[in-house]
Short mmCIF file of C-alpha atoms in Angstrom, two decimals:
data_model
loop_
_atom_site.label_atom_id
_atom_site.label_comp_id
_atom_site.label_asym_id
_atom_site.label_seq_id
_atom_site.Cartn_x
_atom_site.Cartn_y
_atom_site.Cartn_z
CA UNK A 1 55.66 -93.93 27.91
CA UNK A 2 56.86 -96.05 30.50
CA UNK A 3 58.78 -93.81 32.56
CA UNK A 4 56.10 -91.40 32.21
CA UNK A 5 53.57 -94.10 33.27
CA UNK A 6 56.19 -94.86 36.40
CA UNK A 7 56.79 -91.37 37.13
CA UNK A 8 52.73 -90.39 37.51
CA UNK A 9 51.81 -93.64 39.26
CA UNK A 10 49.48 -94.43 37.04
CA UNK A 11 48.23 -97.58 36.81
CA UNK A 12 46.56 -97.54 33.65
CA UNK A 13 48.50 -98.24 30.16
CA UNK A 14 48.79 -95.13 28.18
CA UNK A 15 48.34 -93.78 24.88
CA UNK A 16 49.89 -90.98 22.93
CA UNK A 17 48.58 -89.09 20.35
CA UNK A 18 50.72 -86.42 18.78
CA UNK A 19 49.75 -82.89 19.56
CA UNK A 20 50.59 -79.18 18.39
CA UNK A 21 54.67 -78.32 18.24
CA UNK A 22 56.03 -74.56 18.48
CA UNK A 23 59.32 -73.28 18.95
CA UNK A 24 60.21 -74.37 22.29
CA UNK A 25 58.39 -78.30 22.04
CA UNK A 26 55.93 -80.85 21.24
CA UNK A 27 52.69 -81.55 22.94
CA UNK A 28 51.14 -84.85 23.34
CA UNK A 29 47.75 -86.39 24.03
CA UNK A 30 48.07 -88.82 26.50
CA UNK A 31 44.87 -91.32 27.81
CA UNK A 32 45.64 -93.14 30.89
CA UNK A 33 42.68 -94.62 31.19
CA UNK A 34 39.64 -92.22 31.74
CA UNK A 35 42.32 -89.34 32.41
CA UNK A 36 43.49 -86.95 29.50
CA UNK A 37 46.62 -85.13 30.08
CA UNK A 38 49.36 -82.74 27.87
CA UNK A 39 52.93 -83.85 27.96
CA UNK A 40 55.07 -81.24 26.70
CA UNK A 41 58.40 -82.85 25.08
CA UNK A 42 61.14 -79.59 25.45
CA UNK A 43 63.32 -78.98 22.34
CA UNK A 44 65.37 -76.03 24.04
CA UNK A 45 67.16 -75.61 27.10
CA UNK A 46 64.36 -76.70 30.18
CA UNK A 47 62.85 -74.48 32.38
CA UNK A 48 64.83 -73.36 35.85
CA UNK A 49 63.13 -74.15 38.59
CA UNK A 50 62.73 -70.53 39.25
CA UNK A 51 60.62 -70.23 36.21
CA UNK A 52 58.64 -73.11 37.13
CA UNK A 53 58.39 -71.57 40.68
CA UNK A 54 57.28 -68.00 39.19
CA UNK A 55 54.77 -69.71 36.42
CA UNK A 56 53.28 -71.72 39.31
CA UNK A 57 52.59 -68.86 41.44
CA UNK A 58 51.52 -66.62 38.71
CA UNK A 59 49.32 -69.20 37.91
CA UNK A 60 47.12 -69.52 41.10
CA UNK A 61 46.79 -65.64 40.56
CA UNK A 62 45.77 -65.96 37.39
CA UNK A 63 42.96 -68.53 38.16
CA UNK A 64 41.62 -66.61 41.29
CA UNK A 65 41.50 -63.56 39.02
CA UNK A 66 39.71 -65.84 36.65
CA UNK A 67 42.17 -66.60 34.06
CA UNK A 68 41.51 -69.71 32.50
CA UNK A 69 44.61 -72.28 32.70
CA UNK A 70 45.60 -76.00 32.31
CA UNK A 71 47.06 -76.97 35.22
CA UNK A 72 50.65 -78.19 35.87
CA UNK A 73 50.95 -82.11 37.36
CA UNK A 74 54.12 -83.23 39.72
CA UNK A 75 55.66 -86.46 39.17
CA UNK A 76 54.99 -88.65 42.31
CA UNK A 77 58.25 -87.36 43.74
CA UNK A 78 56.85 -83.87 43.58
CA UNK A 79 58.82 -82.89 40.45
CA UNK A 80 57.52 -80.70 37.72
CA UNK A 81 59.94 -80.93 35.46
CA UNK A 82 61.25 -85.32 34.03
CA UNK A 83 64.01 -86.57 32.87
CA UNK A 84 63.87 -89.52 30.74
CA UNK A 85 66.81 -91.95 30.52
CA UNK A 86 67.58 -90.71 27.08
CA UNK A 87 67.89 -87.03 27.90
CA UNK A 88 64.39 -85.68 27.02
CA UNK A 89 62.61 -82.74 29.29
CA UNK A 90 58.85 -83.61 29.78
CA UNK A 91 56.31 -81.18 31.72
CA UNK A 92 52.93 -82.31 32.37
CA UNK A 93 49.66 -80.70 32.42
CA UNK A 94 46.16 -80.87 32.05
CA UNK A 95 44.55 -81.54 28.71
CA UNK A 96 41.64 -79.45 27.57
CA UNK A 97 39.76 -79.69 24.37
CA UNK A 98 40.43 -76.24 22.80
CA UNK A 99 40.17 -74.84 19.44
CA UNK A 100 41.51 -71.52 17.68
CA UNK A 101 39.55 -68.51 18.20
CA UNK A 102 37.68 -66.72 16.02
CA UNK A 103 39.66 -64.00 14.63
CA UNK A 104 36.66 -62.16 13.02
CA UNK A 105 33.69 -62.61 15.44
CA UNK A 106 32.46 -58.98 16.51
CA UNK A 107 33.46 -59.97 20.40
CA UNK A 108 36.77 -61.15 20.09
CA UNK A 109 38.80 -58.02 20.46
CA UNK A 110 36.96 -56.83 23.94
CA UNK A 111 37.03 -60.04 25.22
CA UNK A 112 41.08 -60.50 24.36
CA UNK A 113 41.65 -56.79 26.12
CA UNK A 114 39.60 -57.71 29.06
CA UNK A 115 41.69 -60.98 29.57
CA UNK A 116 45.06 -58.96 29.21
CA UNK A 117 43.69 -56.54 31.56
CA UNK A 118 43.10 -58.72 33.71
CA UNK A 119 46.46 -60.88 33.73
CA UNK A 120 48.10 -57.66 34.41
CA UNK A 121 45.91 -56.35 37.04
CA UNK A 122 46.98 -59.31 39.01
CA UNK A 123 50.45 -59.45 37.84
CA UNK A 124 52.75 -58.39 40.79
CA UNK A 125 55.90 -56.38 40.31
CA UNK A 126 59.51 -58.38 39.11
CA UNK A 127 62.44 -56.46 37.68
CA UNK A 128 64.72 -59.71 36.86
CA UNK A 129 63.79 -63.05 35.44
CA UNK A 130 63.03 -66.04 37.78
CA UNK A 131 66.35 -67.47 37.94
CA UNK A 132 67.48 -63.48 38.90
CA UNK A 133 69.21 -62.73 35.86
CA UNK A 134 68.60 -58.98 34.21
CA UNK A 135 65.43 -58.93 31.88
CA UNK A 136 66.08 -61.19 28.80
CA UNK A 137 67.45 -58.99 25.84
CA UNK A 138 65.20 -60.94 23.57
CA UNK A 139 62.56 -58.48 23.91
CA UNK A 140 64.17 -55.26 24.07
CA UNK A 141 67.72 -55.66 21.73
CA UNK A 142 67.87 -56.49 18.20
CA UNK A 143 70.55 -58.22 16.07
CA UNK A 144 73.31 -56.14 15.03
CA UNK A 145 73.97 -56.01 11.27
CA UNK A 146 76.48 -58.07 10.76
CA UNK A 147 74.66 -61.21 12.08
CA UNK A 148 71.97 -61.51 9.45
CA UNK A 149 75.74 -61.82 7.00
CA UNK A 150 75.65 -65.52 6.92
CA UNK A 151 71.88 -65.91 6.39
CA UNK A 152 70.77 -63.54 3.77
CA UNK A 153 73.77 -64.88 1.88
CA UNK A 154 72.46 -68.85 2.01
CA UNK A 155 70.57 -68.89 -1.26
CA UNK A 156 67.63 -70.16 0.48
CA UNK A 157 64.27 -69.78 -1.06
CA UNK A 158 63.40 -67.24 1.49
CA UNK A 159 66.75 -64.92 1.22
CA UNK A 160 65.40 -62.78 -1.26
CA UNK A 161 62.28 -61.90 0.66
CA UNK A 162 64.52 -62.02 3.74
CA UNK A 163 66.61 -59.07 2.03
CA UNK A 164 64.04 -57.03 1.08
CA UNK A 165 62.65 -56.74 4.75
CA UNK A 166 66.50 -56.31 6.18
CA UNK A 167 66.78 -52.83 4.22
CA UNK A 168 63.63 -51.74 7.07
CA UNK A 169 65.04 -52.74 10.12
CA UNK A 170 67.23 -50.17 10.85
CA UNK A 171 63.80 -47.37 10.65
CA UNK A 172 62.26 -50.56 12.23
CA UNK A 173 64.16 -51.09 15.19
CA UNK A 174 65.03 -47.33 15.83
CA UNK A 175 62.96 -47.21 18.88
CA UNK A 176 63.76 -50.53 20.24
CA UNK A 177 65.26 -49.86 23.59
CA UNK A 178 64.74 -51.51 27.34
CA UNK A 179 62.11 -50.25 29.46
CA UNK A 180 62.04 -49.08 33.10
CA UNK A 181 62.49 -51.82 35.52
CA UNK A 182 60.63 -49.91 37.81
CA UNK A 183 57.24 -50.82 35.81
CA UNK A 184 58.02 -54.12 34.76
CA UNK A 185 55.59 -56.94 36.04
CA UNK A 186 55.21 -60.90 35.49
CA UNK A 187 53.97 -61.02 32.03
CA UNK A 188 53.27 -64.38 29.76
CA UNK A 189 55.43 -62.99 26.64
CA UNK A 190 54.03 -64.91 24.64
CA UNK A 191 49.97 -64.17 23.90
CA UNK A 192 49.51 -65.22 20.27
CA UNK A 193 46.62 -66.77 18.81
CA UNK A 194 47.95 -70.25 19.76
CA UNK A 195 48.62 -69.53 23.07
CA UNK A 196 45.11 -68.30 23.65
CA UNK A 197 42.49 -70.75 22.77
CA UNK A 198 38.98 -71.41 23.29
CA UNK A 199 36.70 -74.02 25.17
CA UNK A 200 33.67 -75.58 23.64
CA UNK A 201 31.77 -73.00 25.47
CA UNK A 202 33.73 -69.85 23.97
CA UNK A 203 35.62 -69.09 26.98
CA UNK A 204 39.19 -68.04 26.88
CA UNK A 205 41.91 -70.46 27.69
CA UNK A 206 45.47 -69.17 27.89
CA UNK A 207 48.64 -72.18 27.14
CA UNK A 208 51.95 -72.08 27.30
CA UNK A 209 53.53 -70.17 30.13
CA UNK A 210 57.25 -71.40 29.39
CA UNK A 211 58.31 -67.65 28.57
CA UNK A 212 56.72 -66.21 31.56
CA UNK A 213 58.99 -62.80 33.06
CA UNK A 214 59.29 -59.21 33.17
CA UNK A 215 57.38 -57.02 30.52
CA UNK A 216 56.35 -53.56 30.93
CA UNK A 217 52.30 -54.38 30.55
CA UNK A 218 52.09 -51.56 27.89
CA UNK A 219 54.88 -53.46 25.70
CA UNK A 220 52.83 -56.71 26.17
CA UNK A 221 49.61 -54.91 25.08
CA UNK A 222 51.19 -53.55 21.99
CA UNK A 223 53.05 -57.22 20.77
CA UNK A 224 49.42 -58.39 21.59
CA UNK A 225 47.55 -56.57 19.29
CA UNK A 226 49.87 -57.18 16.36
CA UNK A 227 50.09 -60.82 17.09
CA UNK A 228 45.96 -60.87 17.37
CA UNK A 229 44.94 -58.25 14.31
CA UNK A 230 47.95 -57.77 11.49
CA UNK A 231 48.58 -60.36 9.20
CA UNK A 232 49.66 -60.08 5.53
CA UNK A 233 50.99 -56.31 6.45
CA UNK A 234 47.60 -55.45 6.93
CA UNK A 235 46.56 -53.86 10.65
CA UNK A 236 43.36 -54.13 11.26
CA UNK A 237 43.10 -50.73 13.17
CA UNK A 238 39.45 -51.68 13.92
CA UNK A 239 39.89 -54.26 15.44
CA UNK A 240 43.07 -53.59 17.33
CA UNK A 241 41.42 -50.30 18.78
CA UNK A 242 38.56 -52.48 20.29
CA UNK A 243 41.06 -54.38 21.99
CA UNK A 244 42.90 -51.75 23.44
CA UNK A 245 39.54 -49.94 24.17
CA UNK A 246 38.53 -52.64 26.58
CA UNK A 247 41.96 -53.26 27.80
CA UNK A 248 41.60 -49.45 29.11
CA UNK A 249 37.59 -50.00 30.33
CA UNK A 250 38.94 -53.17 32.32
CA UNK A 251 41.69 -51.12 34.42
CA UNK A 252 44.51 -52.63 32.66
CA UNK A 253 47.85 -50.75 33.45
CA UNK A 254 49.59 -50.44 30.80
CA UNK A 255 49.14 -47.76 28.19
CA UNK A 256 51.15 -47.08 24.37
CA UNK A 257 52.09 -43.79 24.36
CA UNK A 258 55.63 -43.80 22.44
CA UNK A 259 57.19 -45.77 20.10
CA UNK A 260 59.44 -47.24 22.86
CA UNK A 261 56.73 -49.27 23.98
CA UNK A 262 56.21 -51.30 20.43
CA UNK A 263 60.23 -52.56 21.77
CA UNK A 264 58.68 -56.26 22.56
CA UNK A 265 57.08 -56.41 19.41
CA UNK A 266 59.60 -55.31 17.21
CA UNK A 267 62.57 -57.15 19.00
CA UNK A 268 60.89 -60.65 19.60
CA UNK A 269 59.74 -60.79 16.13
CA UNK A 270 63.56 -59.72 14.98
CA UNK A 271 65.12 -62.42 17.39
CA UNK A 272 62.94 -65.02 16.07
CA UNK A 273 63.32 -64.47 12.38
CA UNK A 274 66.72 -64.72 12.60
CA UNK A 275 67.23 -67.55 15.26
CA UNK A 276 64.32 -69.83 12.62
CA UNK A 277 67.01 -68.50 9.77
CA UNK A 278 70.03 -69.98 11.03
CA UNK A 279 68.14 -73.24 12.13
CA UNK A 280 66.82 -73.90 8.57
CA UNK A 281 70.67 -73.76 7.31
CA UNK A 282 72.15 -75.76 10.21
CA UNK A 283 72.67 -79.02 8.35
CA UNK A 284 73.25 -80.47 12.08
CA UNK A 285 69.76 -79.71 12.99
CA UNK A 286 67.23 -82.42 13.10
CA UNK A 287 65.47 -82.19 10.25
CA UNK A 288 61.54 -81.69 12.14
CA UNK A 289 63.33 -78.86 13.00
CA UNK A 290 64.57 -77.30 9.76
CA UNK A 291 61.62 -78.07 8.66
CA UNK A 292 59.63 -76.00 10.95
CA UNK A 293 61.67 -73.65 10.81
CA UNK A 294 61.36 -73.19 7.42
CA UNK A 295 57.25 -72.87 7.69
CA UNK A 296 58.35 -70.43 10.44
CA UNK A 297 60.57 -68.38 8.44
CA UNK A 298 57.56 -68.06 5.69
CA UNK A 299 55.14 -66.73 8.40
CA UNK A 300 58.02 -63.95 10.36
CA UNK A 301 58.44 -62.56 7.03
CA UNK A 302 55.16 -61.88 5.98
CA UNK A 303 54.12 -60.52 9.53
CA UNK A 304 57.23 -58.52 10.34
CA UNK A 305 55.29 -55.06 11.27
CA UNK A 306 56.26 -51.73 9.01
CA UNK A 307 57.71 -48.44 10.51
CA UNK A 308 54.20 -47.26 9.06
CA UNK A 309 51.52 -49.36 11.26
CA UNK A 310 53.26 -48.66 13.86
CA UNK A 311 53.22 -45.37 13.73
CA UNK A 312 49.21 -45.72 12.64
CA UNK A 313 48.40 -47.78 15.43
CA UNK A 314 50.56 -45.18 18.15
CA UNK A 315 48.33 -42.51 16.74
CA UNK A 316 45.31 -44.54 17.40
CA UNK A 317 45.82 -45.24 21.08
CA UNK A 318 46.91 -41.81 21.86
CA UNK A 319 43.78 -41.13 20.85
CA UNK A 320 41.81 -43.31 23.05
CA UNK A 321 40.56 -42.21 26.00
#
């Protein structure tokens, strides 16, 4: 804390409380005095400062749109990404008292569609990532075969169960392919239910902008409403056609019209499974991470989609008007 302290100017001494983790880091609760702020400790490989450039312009869009964001702080030398002495990444941002929301509540669908809607109506065009490299392959490829040899053959607890959902991914993944850079915009990537959050007043709060890049919205919108309303391998068609109903009402540009566009969905969810696999038998990982990885694993598995819902949830929104 006291590079941090040194770095910010502050004055004050300062606290930390230990926050939530996900794949990518660790947030912490820091007090400096009467100010609360949310220091992100990177696991992963930091963010270029294209990416930080992109999230930070994206981000004033987002607010004048009205898209609810913690903001991002600049060390005193104008840097928004640290290095501590050991080697550590830290970001900083602004801390907001937020809590899950609620899943069930008879609003939540139109009010998630609205938001996407309008991210992407303000979202301007971008064929490459920030840095200019072609769009990341993590949401439009899948693993070859051969790579899930060496997990599926650990003996884990999970291998069984990992197995069982293998012999689907080729009827899975069939459709998985990369979509047109000519409609590809600045998307989050990453809208799950712990990404958006909500204020003591109900409002919508959107976290977590590390993955920010090109999406086709329409991809974005389908990964959305399997990461909001299937659990368990159950879709809640209801509740995912109330989404996409507003999304539509709310001018939002993309549309799913083929099974193309469930790509992000399928091939994130694929990628992750089996990068969490490999971590949880890596005995040089730390072991936070195998650890996490291993609760990870649990939850990939039991909501890795079926060749079914998405064909039920396709036949849904080419049904909406």
């Amino acid at each position: 804390m006291a590079y941090v302290r040194e770095a910010f100017g502050w004055d004050e001494d300062v606290v930390a409380f230990q926050g939530p983790r996900g794949a990518l880091g660790q947030i912490w609760r820091l007090e400096a005095g009467p100010a609360r702020y949310a220091l992100k400790e990177i696991f992963a490989e930091p963010p270029s400062e294209g990416l930080i450039a992109a999230e930070l312009a994206f981000a004033r869009q987002a607010a004048a749109a009205g898209v609810r964001l913690p903001a991002s702080h600049a060390d005193r030398d104008g840097r928004y990404l640290l290095t501590t002495p050991d080697g550590t990444w830290l970001r900083l941002y602004d801390w907001a008292d937020l809590r899950p929301v609620e899943l069930t509540a008879q609003a939540t669908p139109a009010e998630l569609g609205a938001l996407l809607a309008r991210l992407h109506r303000c979202a301007p065009a971008m064929a490459s990532e920030p840095d200019g490299r072609p769009p990341d392959p993590w949401y439009d490829r899948v693993p070859a075969t051969h790579a899930w040899a060496k997990v599926s053959a650990s003996g884990a607890s999970w291998a069984a169960r990992l197995a069982d959902r293998l012999a689907i991914l080729p009827e899975l993944c069939a459709a998985v392919a990369p979509a047109d850079p000519a409609g590809l915009i600045v998307c989050h990537r990453d809208l799950h239910p712990e990404n958006v959050l909500a204020d003591p007043a109900g409002g919508l709060v959107v976290v977590d902008w590390d993955n920010l890049g090109p999406a086709a919205p329409g991809r974005e919108l389908a990964r959305a409403l399997f990461d909001w309303f299937c659990d368990n391998s159950v879709a809640d068609l209801d509740a995912m056609r109330g989404m996409y109903e507003a999304y539509v009402r709310a001018d939002g540009p993309g549309r799913i019209s083929e099974p193309a566009d469930f790509s992000m969905l399928v091939a994130s969810r694929v990628n992750f499974l089996l990068v969490q696999s490999r971590v949880a038998i890596d005995p040089e990982a730390e072991p936070r991470h195998r650890e996490w990885a291993e609760r990870e694993i649990d939850e990939a598995l039991r909501i890795l989609p079926t060749p079914r819902q998405l064909a039920d949830v396709l036949e849904m929104t080419l049904k909406t008007p």
